[in-house]
Short mmCIF file of C-alpha atoms and ligand atoms in Angstrom, two decimals:
data_model
loop_
_atom_site.label_atom_id
_atom_site.label_comp_id
_atom_site.label_asym_id
_atom_site.label_seq_id
_atom_site.Cartn_x
_atom_site.Cartn_y
_atom_site.Cartn_z
CA MET A 1458 0.00 0.00 0.00
CA PRO A 1459 1.27 3.49 -0.82
CA GLU A 1460 2.27 5.90 1.94
CA ARG A 1461 0.02 8.92 2.51
CA ASP A 1462 0.71 11.67 -0.07
CA ASP A 1463 2.91 9.42 -2.19
CA ILE A 1464 2.26 9.92 -5.87
CA VAL A 1465 1.32 6.64 -7.54
CA VAL A 1466 1.03 6.17 -11.29
CA MET A 1467 -1.38 3.37 -12.28
CA LYS A 1468 -1.62 2.30 -15.94
CA PHE A 1469 -4.52 0.19 -17.24
CA GLY A 1470 -4.11 -1.60 -20.59
CA GLY A 1471 -6.75 -2.21 -23.26
CA THR A 1472 -8.32 -5.37 -21.78
CA SER A 1473 -8.49 -3.68 -18.38
CA VAL A 1474 -10.75 -0.92 -19.77
CA ALA A 1475 -12.47 -2.96 -22.52
CA GLY A 1476 -16.11 -2.23 -21.61
CA PRO A 1477 -18.23 -0.48 -18.98
CA ALA A 1478 -17.71 -3.19 -16.34
CA GLU A 1479 -13.92 -3.13 -16.75
CA ILE A 1480 -13.80 0.67 -16.72
CA LYS A 1481 -15.80 0.70 -13.47
CA ARG A 1482 -13.49 -1.94 -12.01
CA ALA A 1483 -10.39 0.10 -12.94
CA ALA A 1484 -12.08 3.21 -11.50
CA GLY A 1485 -12.66 1.25 -8.28
CA ARG A 1486 -8.97 0.40 -8.00
CA ILE A 1487 -7.97 4.00 -8.67
CA VAL A 1488 -10.40 5.24 -5.99
CA ALA A 1489 -9.12 2.61 -3.51
CA ALA A 1490 -5.54 3.88 -3.95
CA ARG A 1491 -6.78 7.46 -3.45
CA GLU A 1492 -8.72 6.47 -0.33
CA ALA A 1493 -5.57 4.80 1.02
CA GLY A 1494 -4.02 8.27 0.93
CA ALA A 1495 -2.03 8.33 -2.31
CA ARG A 1496 -2.22 11.05 -4.91
CA VAL A 1497 -3.13 9.15 -8.04
CA VAL A 1498 -2.32 9.66 -11.70
CA ALA A 1499 -3.89 6.96 -13.88
CA VAL A 1500 -2.83 6.38 -17.48
CA LEU A 1501 -5.35 4.56 -19.63
CA SER A 1502 -5.10 2.71 -22.93
CA ALA A 1503 -7.78 2.63 -25.61
CA ARG A 1504 -10.62 0.18 -24.92
CA GLY A 1505 -10.07 -3.46 -25.94
CA LYS A 1506 -8.94 -3.72 -29.54
CA SER A 1507 -10.11 -0.24 -30.46
CA THR A 1508 -6.67 0.93 -31.65
CA ASP A 1509 -6.68 -1.96 -34.18
CA GLU A 1510 -10.14 -0.84 -35.29
CA LEU A 1511 -8.95 2.74 -35.75
CA VAL A 1512 -6.01 1.47 -37.84
CA SER A 1513 -8.41 -0.53 -40.01
CA TYR A 1514 -10.62 2.57 -40.53
CA ALA A 1515 -7.58 4.34 -41.95
CA TYR A 1516 -6.83 1.51 -44.40
CA GLU A 1517 -10.47 1.45 -45.52
CA ILE A 1518 -9.85 4.97 -46.79
CA SER A 1519 -6.23 4.93 -47.95
CA ASP A 1520 -3.42 2.46 -48.73
CA HIS A 1521 -0.88 4.95 -47.41
CA PRO A 1522 -2.52 6.91 -44.60
CA ASP A 1523 -0.80 10.18 -43.87
CA PRO A 1524 1.17 9.68 -40.59
CA ARG A 1525 0.09 13.02 -39.12
CA GLU A 1526 -3.56 12.20 -39.68
CA MET A 1527 -2.99 8.65 -38.44
CA ASP A 1528 -1.88 10.11 -35.11
CA MET A 1529 -4.93 12.40 -34.97
CA LEU A 1530 -7.06 9.29 -35.46
CA LEU A 1531 -5.23 6.88 -33.11
CA SER A 1532 -4.96 9.33 -30.24
CA THR A 1533 -8.75 9.42 -29.90
CA GLY A 1534 -8.95 5.87 -28.46
CA GLU A 1535 -7.26 6.69 -25.16
CA ARG A 1536 -9.19 9.95 -24.80
CA ILE A 1537 -12.45 7.99 -24.83
CA SER A 1538 -11.25 5.66 -22.04
CA CYS A 1539 -10.10 8.58 -19.88
CA ALA A 1540 -13.32 10.56 -20.21
CA LEU A 1541 -15.41 7.47 -19.37
CA ALA A 1542 -13.25 6.47 -16.38
CA SER A 1543 -13.40 10.04 -15.13
CA MET A 1544 -17.22 9.88 -15.21
CA ALA A 1545 -17.12 6.59 -13.27
CA ILE A 1546 -14.82 8.07 -10.62
CA ASN A 1547 -16.98 11.16 -10.27
CA ASP A 1548 -19.99 8.88 -9.69
CA MET A 1549 -18.02 7.20 -6.87
CA GLY A 1550 -17.85 10.55 -5.10
CA HIS A 1551 -14.30 11.53 -6.05
CA LYS A 1552 -13.12 14.36 -8.24
CA ALA A 1553 -11.37 13.24 -11.42
CA VAL A 1554 -10.02 15.24 -14.34
CA SER A 1555 -9.06 13.66 -17.67
CA LEU A 1556 -6.27 15.12 -19.78
CA THR A 1557 -4.99 14.41 -23.28
CA GLY A 1558 -1.26 13.67 -23.61
CA SER A 1559 -0.74 17.22 -24.79
CA GLN A 1560 -2.66 18.72 -21.84
CA ALA A 1561 -0.65 16.49 -19.51
CA GLY A 1562 2.60 17.98 -20.85
CA ILE A 1563 3.95 14.96 -22.76
CA VAL A 1564 6.30 16.57 -25.28
CA THR A 1565 7.70 14.40 -28.06
CA ASP A 1566 9.77 14.67 -31.20
CA SER A 1567 7.79 14.84 -34.42
CA SER A 1568 8.21 11.27 -35.76
CA HIS A 1569 4.56 10.42 -36.25
CA THR A 1570 3.36 6.95 -35.15
CA LYS A 1571 6.57 6.26 -33.21
CA ALA A 1572 7.42 9.50 -31.47
CA ARG A 1573 9.86 9.67 -28.56
CA ILE A 1574 9.13 11.56 -25.36
CA VAL A 1575 11.65 14.39 -25.05
CA ASP A 1576 10.18 16.27 -22.07
CA VAL A 1577 7.39 16.01 -19.52
CA ARG A 1578 6.00 19.35 -18.36
CA ALA A 1579 3.99 18.14 -15.43
CA ASP A 1580 2.87 21.44 -13.88
CA ARG A 1581 -0.78 21.02 -14.90
CA ILE A 1582 -0.89 17.51 -13.40
CA LYS A 1583 0.73 18.75 -10.18
CA GLU A 1584 -1.72 21.64 -9.97
CA THR A 1585 -4.68 19.30 -10.48
CA LEU A 1586 -3.34 16.87 -7.86
CA SER A 1587 -2.98 19.73 -5.40
CA GLN A 1588 -6.70 20.40 -5.87
CA GLU A 1589 -7.33 16.91 -4.44
CA ALA A 1590 -8.37 15.51 -7.82
CA ILE A 1591 -7.42 12.20 -9.41
CA VAL A 1592 -5.76 12.81 -12.77
CA LEU A 1593 -6.46 10.57 -15.76
CA VAL A 1594 -4.03 10.84 -18.63
CA ALA A 1595 -4.63 9.52 -22.14
CA GLY A 1596 -1.73 7.13 -22.79
CA PHE A 1597 0.25 6.56 -26.00
CA GLN A 1598 0.25 10.20 -27.16
CA GLY A 1599 1.95 13.53 -26.87
CA VAL A 1600 2.52 16.73 -28.77
CA SER A 1601 5.51 17.88 -30.77
CA THR A 1602 6.41 21.41 -29.76
CA ASP A 1603 8.26 21.79 -33.10
CA SER A 1604 5.31 20.97 -35.34
CA ARG A 1605 2.54 21.61 -32.75
CA ASP A 1606 0.99 18.34 -33.91
CA VAL A 1607 -0.41 15.42 -31.93
CA THR A 1608 1.90 12.40 -31.99
CA THR A 1609 1.65 8.76 -30.85
CA LEU A 1610 4.37 6.70 -29.21
CA GLY A 1611 4.18 3.38 -31.10
CA ARG A 1612 2.05 0.34 -30.26
CA GLY A 1613 2.01 -0.40 -26.55
CA GLY A 1614 3.07 3.20 -25.88
CA SER A 1615 0.82 3.80 -22.86
CA ASP A 1616 3.39 1.90 -20.79
CA THR A 1617 5.93 4.57 -21.72
CA THR A 1618 3.51 7.40 -20.91
CA ALA A 1619 3.06 5.90 -17.44
CA VAL A 1620 6.77 5.47 -16.76
CA ALA A 1621 7.59 8.97 -18.06
CA LEU A 1622 4.96 10.49 -15.76
CA ALA A 1623 6.18 8.43 -12.81
CA ALA A 1624 9.71 9.75 -13.44
CA ALA A 1625 8.60 13.38 -13.83
CA LEU A 1626 6.39 13.28 -10.72
CA GLY A 1627 8.86 11.37 -8.52
CA ALA A 1628 6.23 8.64 -8.05
CA SER A 1629 7.14 5.85 -5.65
CA VAL A 1630 6.14 3.21 -8.19
CA CYS A 1631 4.70 2.83 -11.67
CA GLU A 1632 2.00 0.17 -11.55
CA ILE A 1633 1.15 -1.50 -14.86
CA TYR A 1634 -2.24 -3.23 -14.58
CA THR A 1635 -2.81 -5.78 -17.31
CA ASP A 1636 -4.61 -8.99 -18.28
CA VAL A 1637 -2.01 -11.42 -16.88
CA ALA A 1638 -0.71 -11.66 -13.31
CA GLY A 1639 2.78 -10.34 -14.08
CA VAL A 1640 5.84 -11.16 -16.16
CA PHE A 1641 6.10 -14.90 -16.77
CA THR A 1642 8.84 -17.27 -17.87
CA ALA A 1643 7.07 -17.29 -21.28
CA ASP A 1644 3.84 -15.89 -22.69
CA PRO A 1645 1.22 -17.74 -20.59
CA ARG A 1646 -1.08 -17.81 -23.61
CA ILE A 1647 1.40 -20.14 -25.32
CA VAL A 1648 2.91 -21.99 -22.36
CA PRO A 1649 0.21 -22.97 -19.84
CA ASP A 1650 2.74 -23.95 -17.14
CA ALA A 1651 4.74 -20.71 -17.41
CA ARG A 1652 5.72 -19.35 -14.01
CA LYS A 1653 5.24 -15.82 -12.71
CA LEU A 1654 8.53 -14.14 -11.88
CA ALA A 1655 8.59 -12.23 -8.58
CA VAL A 1656 11.39 -9.90 -9.71
CA VAL A 1657 13.08 -9.20 -13.04
CA SER A 1658 16.10 -6.93 -13.57
CA PHE A 1659 15.92 -4.00 -15.98
CA ASP A 1660 18.62 -5.71 -18.07
CA GLU A 1661 16.59 -8.86 -18.52
CA MET A 1662 13.27 -7.07 -19.01
CA GLN A 1663 14.83 -4.88 -21.68
CA GLU A 1664 16.00 -7.96 -23.60
CA MET A 1665 12.61 -9.63 -23.08
CA SER A 1666 10.68 -6.63 -24.42
CA ALA A 1667 13.15 -6.18 -27.29
CA SER A 1668 12.67 -9.81 -28.31
CA GLY A 1669 8.88 -9.70 -28.33
CA ALA A 1670 7.44 -9.95 -24.78
CA LYS A 1671 4.65 -7.41 -25.31
CA ILE A 1672 3.79 -7.10 -21.65
CA LEU A 1673 5.92 -3.93 -21.43
CA GLN A 1674 6.80 -1.70 -24.37
CA LEU A 1675 10.58 -1.68 -24.84
CA ARG A 1676 10.82 2.09 -24.50
CA SER A 1677 9.05 2.02 -21.16
CA VAL A 1678 11.70 -0.33 -19.79
CA GLU A 1679 14.53 1.83 -21.19
CA TYR A 1680 12.91 4.93 -19.70
CA ALA A 1681 12.40 3.27 -16.30
CA ARG A 1682 15.99 2.11 -16.25
CA ASN A 1683 17.39 5.52 -17.21
CA HIS A 1684 15.29 7.31 -14.59
CA GLY A 1685 15.35 4.63 -11.86
CA VAL A 1686 11.57 4.12 -11.83
CA PRO A 1687 10.50 0.80 -10.24
CA ILE A 1688 7.74 -0.93 -12.22
CA HIS A 1689 5.15 -3.24 -10.70
CA CYS A 1690 3.47 -5.27 -13.41
CA ARG A 1691 0.28 -6.90 -12.12
CA SER A 1692 -3.21 -8.16 -12.85
CA SER A 1693 -6.12 -5.74 -12.94
CA PHE A 1694 -8.49 -8.67 -12.32
CA GLU A 1695 -7.07 -10.06 -9.07
CA ASP A 1696 -5.43 -8.46 -6.09
CA LEU A 1697 -2.13 -10.35 -5.87
CA PRO A 1698 1.41 -9.03 -6.10
CA GLY A 1699 2.75 -9.20 -9.64
CA THR A 1700 6.31 -8.78 -10.89
CA LEU A 1701 8.72 -6.05 -9.83
CA VAL A 1702 11.08 -4.73 -12.48
CA LEU A 1703 14.09 -3.25 -10.70
CA PRO A 1704 17.81 -2.53 -11.09
CA GLU A 1705 19.91 -5.68 -10.77
CA SER A 1706 20.98 -6.25 -7.17
CA GLU A 1707 23.31 -8.59 -5.32
CA THR A 1708 20.41 -10.52 -3.84
CA MET A 1709 18.59 -11.13 -7.11
CA GLU A 1710 18.38 -14.72 -8.26
CA ARG A 1711 20.32 -15.19 -11.51
CA PRO A 1712 19.19 -18.35 -13.24
CA ILE A 1713 21.00 -19.17 -16.46
CA VAL A 1714 17.76 -18.76 -18.39
CA THR A 1715 15.00 -16.53 -16.99
CA ALA A 1716 12.48 -16.57 -19.82
CA VAL A 1717 11.67 -17.66 -23.36
CA THR A 1718 10.24 -14.92 -25.56
CA HIS A 1719 8.91 -14.89 -29.09
CA SER A 1720 7.62 -12.70 -31.85
CA ASP A 1721 5.76 -13.34 -35.07
CA ASP A 1722 5.25 -9.82 -36.28
CA GLU A 1723 8.57 -9.32 -38.02
CA SER A 1724 9.56 -9.49 -41.69
CA ARG A 1725 12.82 -10.27 -43.43
CA VAL A 1726 14.41 -8.27 -46.22
CA THR A 1727 17.18 -9.84 -48.35
CA VAL A 1728 19.23 -7.51 -50.47
CA VAL A 1729 20.56 -9.79 -53.21
CA GLY A 1730 23.84 -9.16 -55.04
CA VAL A 1731 25.34 -6.39 -52.92
CA ARG A 1732 28.78 -5.14 -54.06
CA ASP A 1733 31.46 -6.44 -51.67
CA GLU A 1734 33.22 -3.16 -50.87
CA PRO A 1735 33.66 -0.80 -47.90
CA GLY A 1736 30.84 1.61 -47.13
CA VAL A 1737 27.94 -0.31 -48.68
CA ALA A 1738 26.48 -1.57 -45.38
CA GLY A 1739 26.86 1.93 -43.96
CA ARG A 1740 24.81 3.36 -46.83
CA ILE A 1741 22.06 0.75 -46.45
CA PHE A 1742 21.69 0.90 -42.67
CA GLY A 1743 22.28 4.67 -42.54
CA ALA A 1744 19.39 5.19 -44.94
CA LEU A 1745 17.17 2.83 -42.90
CA ALA A 1746 18.03 4.69 -39.69
CA ASP A 1747 17.24 8.03 -41.38
CA ALA A 1748 13.82 6.60 -42.26
CA ASN A 1749 13.34 5.63 -38.57
CA VAL A 1750 13.31 1.88 -39.33
CA ASN A 1751 14.59 -0.30 -36.47
CA VAL A 1752 16.64 -3.22 -37.75
CA ASP A 1753 16.90 -6.30 -35.57
CA VAL A 1754 18.87 -9.37 -36.77
CA ILE A 1755 21.41 -8.87 -39.59
CA ILE A 1756 23.40 -11.47 -41.54
CA GLN A 1757 25.70 -11.07 -44.51
CA ASN A 1758 27.54 -13.92 -46.17
CA GLU A 1759 31.16 -13.66 -47.30
CA PRO A 1760 31.12 -13.88 -51.11
CA ILE A 1761 33.46 -16.49 -52.50
CA GLY A 1762 35.64 -15.57 -55.48
CA GLU A 1763 37.05 -12.37 -56.96
CA GLY A 1764 34.37 -9.73 -57.64
CA ALA A 1765 31.59 -11.95 -56.26
CA LEU A 1766 28.53 -10.30 -54.78
CA ALA A 1767 27.16 -10.68 -51.24
CA ASP A 1768 23.62 -11.24 -50.00
CA LEU A 1769 22.54 -9.24 -46.97
CA SER A 1770 19.47 -10.14 -44.89
CA PHE A 1771 17.95 -8.25 -42.01
CA THR A 1772 14.69 -8.27 -40.06
CA VAL A 1773 12.35 -5.35 -39.31
CA SER A 1774 8.92 -5.11 -37.70
CA ARG A 1775 6.20 -5.91 -40.24
CA GLU A 1776 4.77 -2.41 -40.04
CA ASP A 1777 8.14 -1.07 -41.29
CA LEU A 1778 8.49 -3.50 -44.22
CA THR A 1779 7.15 -1.18 -46.93
CA THR A 1780 9.28 1.70 -45.71
CA ALA A 1781 12.37 -0.54 -45.58
CA THR A 1782 11.98 -1.85 -49.14
CA GLY A 1783 11.26 1.68 -50.34
CA VAL A 1784 14.51 2.86 -48.75
CA ILE A 1785 16.57 0.09 -50.44
CA ASP A 1786 14.92 0.75 -53.81
CA GLY A 1787 15.74 4.41 -53.33
CA LEU A 1788 19.47 3.54 -53.11
CA GLY A 1789 19.34 2.57 -56.81
CA ASP A 1790 22.37 0.58 -57.97
CA ILE A 1791 23.34 -0.82 -54.57
CA SER A 1792 22.14 -4.37 -55.32
CA ASN A 1793 20.61 -6.58 -57.99
CA SER A 1794 17.26 -7.15 -56.32
CA VAL A 1795 15.37 -7.12 -53.02
CA ARG A 1796 13.42 -10.11 -51.69
CA THR A 1797 11.07 -10.11 -48.74
CA ASP A 1798 9.48 -12.65 -46.36
CA GLU A 1799 6.51 -10.85 -44.94
CA ARG A 1800 6.09 -13.08 -41.90
CA ILE A 1801 8.95 -14.69 -40.04
CA GLY A 1802 9.08 -16.00 -36.49
CA LYS A 1803 11.66 -15.48 -33.78
CA VAL A 1804 12.25 -17.31 -30.54
CA SER A 1805 14.70 -16.10 -27.89
CA ILE A 1806 15.98 -17.07 -24.50
CA VAL A 1807 16.98 -14.40 -21.98
CA GLY A 1808 18.92 -14.80 -18.75
CA ALA A 1809 21.52 -12.78 -16.84
CA GLY A 1810 23.21 -16.03 -15.75
CA MET A 1811 24.13 -16.77 -19.39
CA ARG A 1812 26.99 -14.29 -19.15
CA SER A 1813 29.03 -16.78 -17.17
CA HIS A 1814 27.73 -20.07 -18.63
CA PRO A 1815 29.07 -21.29 -21.97
CA GLY A 1816 27.15 -23.89 -23.92
CA VAL A 1817 23.68 -22.37 -23.65
CA ALA A 1818 23.55 -21.53 -27.37
CA ALA A 1819 24.48 -25.10 -28.27
CA ARG A 1820 21.63 -26.41 -26.10
CA VAL A 1821 19.15 -24.02 -27.78
CA PHE A 1822 20.19 -25.23 -31.25
CA GLU A 1823 19.97 -28.90 -30.16
CA VAL A 1824 16.48 -28.44 -28.75
CA LEU A 1825 15.24 -26.75 -31.93
CA GLY A 1826 16.94 -29.46 -34.01
CA GLU A 1827 15.20 -32.21 -32.02
CA GLN A 1828 11.88 -30.50 -32.88
CA ARG A 1829 12.85 -30.46 -36.60
CA ILE A 1830 12.79 -26.66 -36.51
CA ASN A 1831 15.15 -25.04 -39.00
CA ILE A 1832 17.14 -22.02 -37.75
CA GLU A 1833 17.33 -19.37 -40.45
CA MET A 1834 19.22 -16.58 -38.64
CA ILE A 1835 20.87 -16.24 -35.24
CA SER A 1836 21.76 -13.23 -33.12
CA THR A 1837 23.14 -13.02 -29.60
CA SER A 1838 23.86 -10.54 -26.83
CA PRO A 1839 25.63 -11.39 -23.54
CA ILE A 1840 22.26 -12.28 -21.98
CA LYS A 1841 20.11 -13.30 -25.00
CA ILE A 1842 20.11 -15.80 -27.87
CA SER A 1843 17.59 -15.29 -30.69
CA CYS A 1844 16.79 -17.61 -33.60
CA VAL A 1845 14.71 -16.67 -36.62
CA ILE A 1846 12.47 -19.61 -37.59
CA ALA A 1847 9.26 -20.20 -39.55
CA ALA A 1848 6.40 -18.24 -37.96
CA ASP A 1849 4.10 -21.28 -37.68
CA GLN A 1850 6.72 -23.17 -35.64
CA VAL A 1851 7.02 -20.45 -32.98
CA PRO A 1852 4.61 -21.94 -30.40
CA ASP A 1853 6.30 -25.37 -30.56
CA ALA A 1854 9.74 -23.78 -30.30
CA VAL A 1855 8.71 -21.72 -27.25
CA ARG A 1856 7.23 -24.75 -25.48
CA ALA A 1857 10.23 -26.96 -26.26
CA LEU A 1858 12.78 -24.43 -24.98
CA HIS A 1859 10.67 -23.66 -21.90
CA ALA A 1860 10.59 -27.37 -21.04
CA ALA A 1861 14.26 -28.00 -21.90
CA PHE A 1862 15.45 -25.23 -19.57
CA GLU A 1863 13.02 -26.41 -16.84
CA LEU A 1864 11.28 -23.08 -16.47
CA GLY A 1865 7.80 -24.50 -15.78
CA ALA A 1866 5.68 -24.12 -12.68
CA ASP A 1867 6.07 -27.85 -12.05
CA ALA A 1868 9.81 -27.47 -11.57
CA VAL A 1869 10.47 -27.23 -7.81
CA ARG A 1870 11.45 -23.66 -6.89
CA PRO A 1871 12.54 -22.67 -3.41
CA GLU A 1872 10.95 -19.20 -3.79
CA ASP A 1873 7.55 -20.60 -4.84
CA PRO A 1874 6.88 -23.69 -2.74
CA THR A 1875 3.09 -23.35 -2.99
CA GLY A 1876 2.96 -22.98 -6.75
CA GLU A 1877 1.10 -19.69 -6.17
CA HIS A 1878 2.86 -18.19 -9.18
CA ARG A 1879 1.07 -20.40 -11.70
CA PRO A 1880 -0.37 -18.33 -14.54
CA THR A 1881 -3.89 -17.06 -14.76
CA VAL A 1882 -4.93 -15.39 -17.98
CA SER A 1883 -7.90 -13.03 -17.83
CA PRO A 1884 -10.47 -12.82 -19.09
P1 ADP B 2252 -2.14 -4.34 -22.15
O1 ADP B 2252 -3.28 -4.21 -23.10
O2 ADP B 2252 -2.56 -4.44 -20.72
O3 ADP B 2252 -1.08 -3.29 -22.38
P2 ADP B 2252 -0.58 -6.26 -23.62
O4 ADP B 2252 -1.41 -7.12 -24.51
O5 ADP B 2252 0.18 -5.14 -24.22
O6 ADP B 2252 -1.51 -5.76 -22.43
O7 ADP B 2252 0.46 -7.16 -22.80
C1 ADP B 2252 0.00 -8.25 -22.02
C2 ADP B 2252 0.16 -9.52 -22.81
O8 ADP B 2252 1.55 -9.80 -22.96
C3 ADP B 2252 -0.38 -10.77 -22.13
O9 ADP B 2252 -1.74 -10.95 -22.39
C4 ADP B 2252 0.49 -11.88 -22.70
O10 ADP B 2252 -0.16 -12.64 -23.68
C5 ADP B 2252 1.66 -11.13 -23.35
N1 ADP B 2252 2.97 -11.65 -22.94
C6 ADP B 2252 3.97 -11.97 -23.80
N2 ADP B 2252 5.02 -12.43 -23.13
C7 ADP B 2252 4.71 -12.41 -21.82
C8 ADP B 2252 5.41 -12.79 -20.64
N3 ADP B 2252 6.66 -13.26 -20.67
N4 ADP B 2252 4.78 -12.65 -19.44
C9 ADP B 2252 3.52 -12.15 -19.39
N5 ADP B 2252 2.80 -11.80 -20.48
C10 ADP B 2252 3.39 -11.91 -21.69
N1 LIG B 2253 -3.73 1.67 -27.55
C1 LIG B 2253 -2.36 1.60 -27.99
C2 LIG B 2253 -2.10 0.22 -28.60
O1 LIG B 2253 -3.01 -0.59 -28.69
C3 LIG B 2253 -1.38 1.91 -26.92
C4 LIG B 2253 -1.41 1.01 -25.71
O2 LIG B 2253 -2.40 0.32 -25.48
O3 LIG B 2253 -0.43 1.02 -24.96
O4 LIG B 2253 -1.00 -0.04 -29.02
MG1 MG B 2254 0.49 -3.16 -23.74
#
């Protein structure tokens, strides 16, 4: 429970505000924190799948929706949730004020649909809190002071709004309320015996989010780490402790493998027949960076023979595929052709203990081999191993690795003797 006068930031994701009953339930939790004495800022996502619906409205009208107008459209979803929750809280006898991202002082750069927060001017929130009101902030959006336009922060961006506000307000904790009970050893929707983790380090959570664990947007973890904001990721449907995301400490358990993550929303681009000479990769990836395309796994083969040409493959999120191929085409004579795989899969294992344990990669490759899963690309960091595989084999790969590294709830764990951390997925 928060201390009296502590500022608490509580973020509710789409499922947690899906309909009237869920909005009233979230409002009840917000009011309970207020009645316990905290000053509360709640960040809400758009209801249910309404952001997907808004995206589909845009594509009903245009094949290439203008990014500025896309942000005008997408930012409406979270405003609806905030206004409705505010009404619910007012009905419960408390004063609540809803604010758009811009009104809340979330200042971003001007890269539409994936803007970065550059400043949080929280005076209006502080003023409203001092008037004893609960503040509701529309997540996932801000305003660019350069262009004076509304921006959005990329899918899952309400997590980052919440963390940025927690940092700016000196909140004691940023609570992320969602549809699972915390961060698990794998997505509990794919691995039924996945185990809830009591604590995860920022290092590990960053790798997990980067490799596809959607429970926290990657930027929110980076932001929390840079500003020292503790995150508590927990269920909005039951009142149990969830997972704390904190700086690594001496006392933290460091298993070799903490979690298995996956993604199936990436694409692969292969640039065929690239000239084998200095500066070419710099031109390709420089141009992609200028177009704001994040590249994940990269491989280039060594051409054999004098004057031979190389093939260069890399992966990007599927929503960036058209931009990425457009960028390569725009480089003209750099290659013979460009090939794409629209849907590839990726499975990764993450664990701080891997730093000091050789042989983990070999075990990953053996396990995938035993499942007859072909590895198409590999990338590693000191605490992560990722393999690109066929998208339809992702669930089997996740389950096989989770079992092989004994991450399941059935494995005996000293810190969870009752098995209380078994997953529940709501609703
Ligand atoms: P919200 O709408 O609350 O922001 P998200 O859908 O963005 O929720 O994130 C929660 C989802 O993340 C869960 O429903 C779960 O399927 C998925 N997920 C993926 N990996 C994990 C993991 N390791 N632990 C918990 N949830 C995970
Ligand atoms: N509504 C946005 C999305 O669906 C942002 C969020 O929920 O965090 O991506
Ligand atoms: Mg989310």
